[in-house]
Amino acid sequence: MRKIMYYVHQSLDGFIEGPNGEFDWAELGPELGDYSMSLTERADLFLYGRTVWNMMSSYWPNAESMSPDEHAIQFAPVWRSTPKVVLSTTLESADWDTRIVRKAEEIRAIKEEPGKDILLTGSASVAAALTELGLLDEYHVIVHPVILGGGKPVYQPTERRSRRLADTRSFDGRTVLLRHDLV
């Protein structure tokens, strides 16, 4: 069965966005960019919630023209060609080989389809829903050296759940990976 990997950037104080929804603080250096691409290579399906989908679909279709960054140049064609799923009750339509599912439980059938792993990026509410259903297999949390002082928390659990620390690593002398999987 495919695994669902949750890849998320958080501040030192545990937020994935600032008090006003800002995500201008995460920095992707070359080593972190390589790690990000390694997760992408494991996956043949990208999974998002509506908010992250809106952010991704407004940037990645034309990222090369918007940024000379090496990661943008490398990832943009992968993003455009990889099938995507958005878990949303409000999104009406989506381009770029994207299907919309309305209930988190529908992800179970997608996970059971043949293929490579599934990469969930950001989307704390989707991660929480999939955790509740026992569908999230790996947590790849990148901790950035910034304190936001509030905002949206990276985790929104409804009960205590244990995970096993599987790996730690630093990137670019700046960020730290905390990778956990099921106990």
GROMACS .gro file of C-alpha atoms in nm:
model
  183
    1MET     CA    1   0.000   0.000   0.000
    2ARG     CA    2   0.112   0.353  -0.069
    3LYS     CA    3   0.232   0.573   0.214
    4ILE     CA    4   0.114   0.927   0.277
    5MET     CA    5   0.401   1.158   0.368
    6TYR     CA    6   0.321   1.487   0.543
    7TYR     CA    7   0.581   1.751   0.451
    8VAL     CA    8   0.544   2.075   0.642
    9HIS     CA    9   0.746   2.381   0.742
   10GLN     CA   10   0.701   2.522   1.091
   11SER     CA   11   0.840   2.797   1.306
   12LEU     CA   12   1.026   2.733   1.632
   13ASP     CA   13   0.705   2.809   1.819
   14GLY     CA   14   0.506   2.553   1.621
   15PHE     CA   15   0.316   2.752   1.358
   16ILE     CA   16   0.285   2.691   0.984
   17GLU     CA   17   0.173   3.045   0.912
   18GLY     CA   18   0.190   3.371   1.096
   19PRO     CA   19  -0.094   3.556   1.273
   20ASN     CA   20  -0.210   3.711   0.944
   21GLY     CA   21  -0.173   3.396   0.735
   22GLU     CA   22   0.177   3.489   0.617
   23PHE     CA   23   0.420   3.227   0.486
   24ASP     CA   24   0.707   3.457   0.394
   25TRP     CA   25   0.947   3.324   0.656
   26ALA     CA   26   1.035   2.975   0.525
   27GLU     CA   27   1.369   2.964   0.343
   28LEU     CA   28   1.456   2.678   0.109
   29GLY     CA   29   1.833   2.649   0.074
   30PRO     CA   30   2.005   2.405  -0.164
   31GLU     CA   31   2.023   2.113   0.082
   32LEU     CA   32   1.661   2.151   0.186
   33GLY     CA   33   1.565   2.187  -0.180
   34ASP     CA   34   1.738   1.855  -0.254
   35TYR     CA   35   1.554   1.690   0.036
   36SER     CA   36   1.224   1.829  -0.088
   37MET     CA   37   1.294   1.689  -0.434
   38SER     CA   38   1.378   1.348  -0.285
   39LEU     CA   39   1.029   1.336  -0.131
   40THR     CA   40   0.883   1.440  -0.465
   41GLU     CA   41   1.066   1.154  -0.637
   42ARG     CA   42   0.903   0.904  -0.399
   43ALA     CA   43   0.556   1.030  -0.489
   44ASP     CA   44   0.335   1.016  -0.794
   45LEU     CA   45   0.047   1.211  -0.638
   46PHE     CA   46   0.042   1.544  -0.454
   47LEU     CA   47  -0.226   1.606  -0.190
   48TYR     CA   48  -0.339   1.947  -0.066
   49GLY     CA   49  -0.610   2.123   0.129
   50ARG     CA   50  -0.786   2.413  -0.042
   51THR     CA   51  -0.572   2.692   0.106
   52VAL     CA   52  -0.240   2.532   0.013
   53TRP     CA   53  -0.382   2.433  -0.326
   54ASN     CA   54  -0.469   2.797  -0.395
   55MET     CA   55  -0.117   2.902  -0.301
   56MET     CA   56   0.050   2.626  -0.505
   57SER     CA   57  -0.168   2.668  -0.814
   58SER     CA   58  -0.106   3.043  -0.819
   59TYR     CA   59   0.272   2.999  -0.820
   60TRP     CA   60   0.396   2.669  -0.964
   61PRO     CA   61   0.240   2.681  -1.311
   62ASN     CA   62   0.466   2.978  -1.395
   63ALA     CA   63   0.731   2.960  -1.124
   64GLU     CA   64   1.029   2.969  -1.360
   65SER     CA   65   0.924   3.310  -1.489
   66MET     CA   66   0.863   3.439  -1.135
   67SER     CA   67   1.184   3.321  -0.969
   68PRO     CA   68   1.538   3.238  -1.080
   69ASP     CA   69   1.568   3.006  -0.778
   70GLU     CA   70   1.714   2.663  -0.867
   71HIS     CA   71   1.443   2.479  -0.672
   72ALA     CA   72   1.168   2.665  -0.860
   73ILE     CA   73   1.327   2.578  -1.195
   74GLN     CA   74   1.364   2.213  -1.093
   75PHE     CA   75   1.028   2.160  -0.922
   76ALA     CA   76   0.789   2.358  -1.146
   77PRO     CA   77   0.778   2.103  -1.432
   78VAL     CA   78   0.737   1.820  -1.179
   79TRP     CA   79   0.447   2.003  -1.016
   80ARG     CA   80   0.275   2.065  -1.349
   81SER     CA   81   0.304   1.701  -1.460
   82THR     CA   82   0.218   1.526  -1.132
   83PRO     CA   83  -0.148   1.440  -1.062
   84LYS     CA   84  -0.296   1.618  -0.764
   85VAL     CA   85  -0.583   1.572  -0.520
   86VAL     CA   86  -0.740   1.854  -0.319
   87LEU     CA   87  -0.943   1.767  -0.011
   88SER     CA   88  -1.202   2.044   0.012
   89THR     CA   89  -1.571   2.092   0.073
   90THR     CA   90  -1.572   2.436  -0.091
   91LEU     CA   91  -1.342   2.424  -0.395
   92GLU     CA   92  -1.555   2.407  -0.711
   93SER     CA   93  -1.292   2.326  -0.975
   94ALA     CA   94  -0.919   2.281  -1.017
   95ASP     CA   95  -0.684   2.270  -1.316
   96TRP     CA   96  -0.349   2.097  -1.360
   97ASP     CA   97  -0.458   1.731  -1.352
   98THR     CA   98  -0.632   1.779  -1.018
   99ARG     CA   99  -0.930   1.600  -0.873
  100ILE     CA  100  -1.129   1.724  -0.577
  101VAL     CA  101  -1.245   1.495  -0.297
  102ARG     CA  102  -1.496   1.611  -0.039
  103LYS     CA  103  -1.430   1.376   0.256
  104ALA     CA  104  -1.105   1.269   0.419
  105GLU     CA  105  -1.228   0.908   0.419
  106GLU     CA  106  -1.211   0.913   0.036
  107ILE     CA  107  -0.832   0.934   0.067
  108ARG     CA  108  -0.828   0.574   0.198
  109ALA     CA  109  -0.933   0.441  -0.144
  110ILE     CA  110  -0.675   0.662  -0.317
  111LYS     CA  111  -0.407   0.530  -0.083
  112GLU     CA  112  -0.501   0.175  -0.179
  113GLU     CA  113  -0.462   0.244  -0.553
  114PRO     CA  114  -0.142   0.115  -0.712
  115GLY     CA  115   0.139   0.364  -0.743
  116LYS     CA  116   0.414   0.541  -0.558
  117ASP     CA  117   0.367   0.730  -0.233
  118ILE     CA  118   0.146   1.037  -0.182
  119LEU     CA  119   0.294   1.371  -0.072
  120LEU     CA  120   0.080   1.598   0.145
  121THR     CA  121   0.230   1.946   0.167
  122GLY     CA  122   0.127   2.189   0.441
  123SER     CA  123  -0.248   2.165   0.500
  124ALA     CA  124  -0.259   2.116   0.878
  125SER     CA  125  -0.633   2.049   0.878
  126VAL     CA  126  -0.594   1.776   0.615
  127ALA     CA  127  -0.306   1.626   0.813
  128ALA     CA  128  -0.522   1.626   1.127
  129ALA     CA  129  -0.813   1.459   0.947
  130LEU     CA  130  -0.587   1.192   0.795
  131THR     CA  131  -0.416   1.134   1.131
  132GLU     CA  132  -0.757   1.078   1.292
  133LEU     CA  133  -0.830   0.814   1.025
  134GLY     CA  134  -0.490   0.648   1.067
  135LEU     CA  135  -0.391   0.733   0.709
  136LEU     CA  136  -0.078   0.946   0.765
  137ASP     CA  137   0.236   0.733   0.764
  138GLU     CA  138   0.529   0.976   0.782
  139TYR     CA  139   0.574   1.326   0.921
  140HIS     CA  140   0.855   1.533   0.765
  141VAL     CA  141   0.860   1.850   0.975
  142ILE     CA  142   1.110   2.121   0.880
  143VAL     CA  143   1.173   2.359   1.170
  144HIS     CA  144   1.283   2.710   1.070
  145PRO     CA  145   1.466   2.947   1.307
  146VAL     CA  146   1.190   3.201   1.338
  147ILE     CA  147   0.937   3.275   1.612
  148LEU     CA  148   0.604   3.390   1.472
  149GLY     CA  149   0.427   3.460   1.802
  150GLY     CA  150   0.098   3.314   1.683
  151GLY     CA  151  -0.083   3.189   1.378
  152LYS     CA  152  -0.198   2.848   1.262
  153PRO     CA  153  -0.047   2.557   1.457
  154VAL     CA  154   0.124   2.276   1.269
  155TYR     CA  155  -0.077   2.012   1.456
  156GLN     CA  156  -0.445   2.016   1.538
  157PRO     CA  157  -0.492   1.681   1.714
  158THR     CA  158  -0.805   1.578   1.895
  159GLU     CA  159  -0.623   1.319   2.106
  160ARG     CA  160  -0.274   1.210   2.202
  161ARG     CA  161  -0.089   0.998   1.944
  162SER     CA  162   0.262   0.858   1.965
  163ARG     CA  163   0.504   0.859   1.675
  164ARG     CA  164   0.857   0.719   1.643
  165LEU     CA  165   1.147   0.950   1.567
  166ALA     CA  166   1.294   0.804   1.248
  167ASP     CA  167   1.544   1.070   1.143
  168THR     CA  168   1.684   1.413   1.224
  169ARG     CA  169   1.901   1.620   1.000
  170SER     CA  170   2.003   1.981   0.951
  171PHE     CA  171   1.998   2.161   0.617
  172ASP     CA  172   2.198   2.458   0.497
  173GLY     CA  173   2.311   2.538   0.853
  174ARG     CA  174   1.963   2.680   0.909
  175THR     CA  175   1.675   2.434   0.927
  176VAL     CA  176   1.620   2.102   1.103
  177LEU     CA  177   1.423   1.797   0.988
  178LEU     CA  178   1.223   1.599   1.241
  179ARG     CA  179   1.094   1.286   1.065
  180HIS     CA  180   0.851   1.066   1.251
  181ASP     CA  181   0.658   0.760   1.150
  182LEU     CA  182   0.409   0.527   1.312
  183VAL     CA  183   0.509   0.348   1.631
   0.00000   0.00000   0.00000
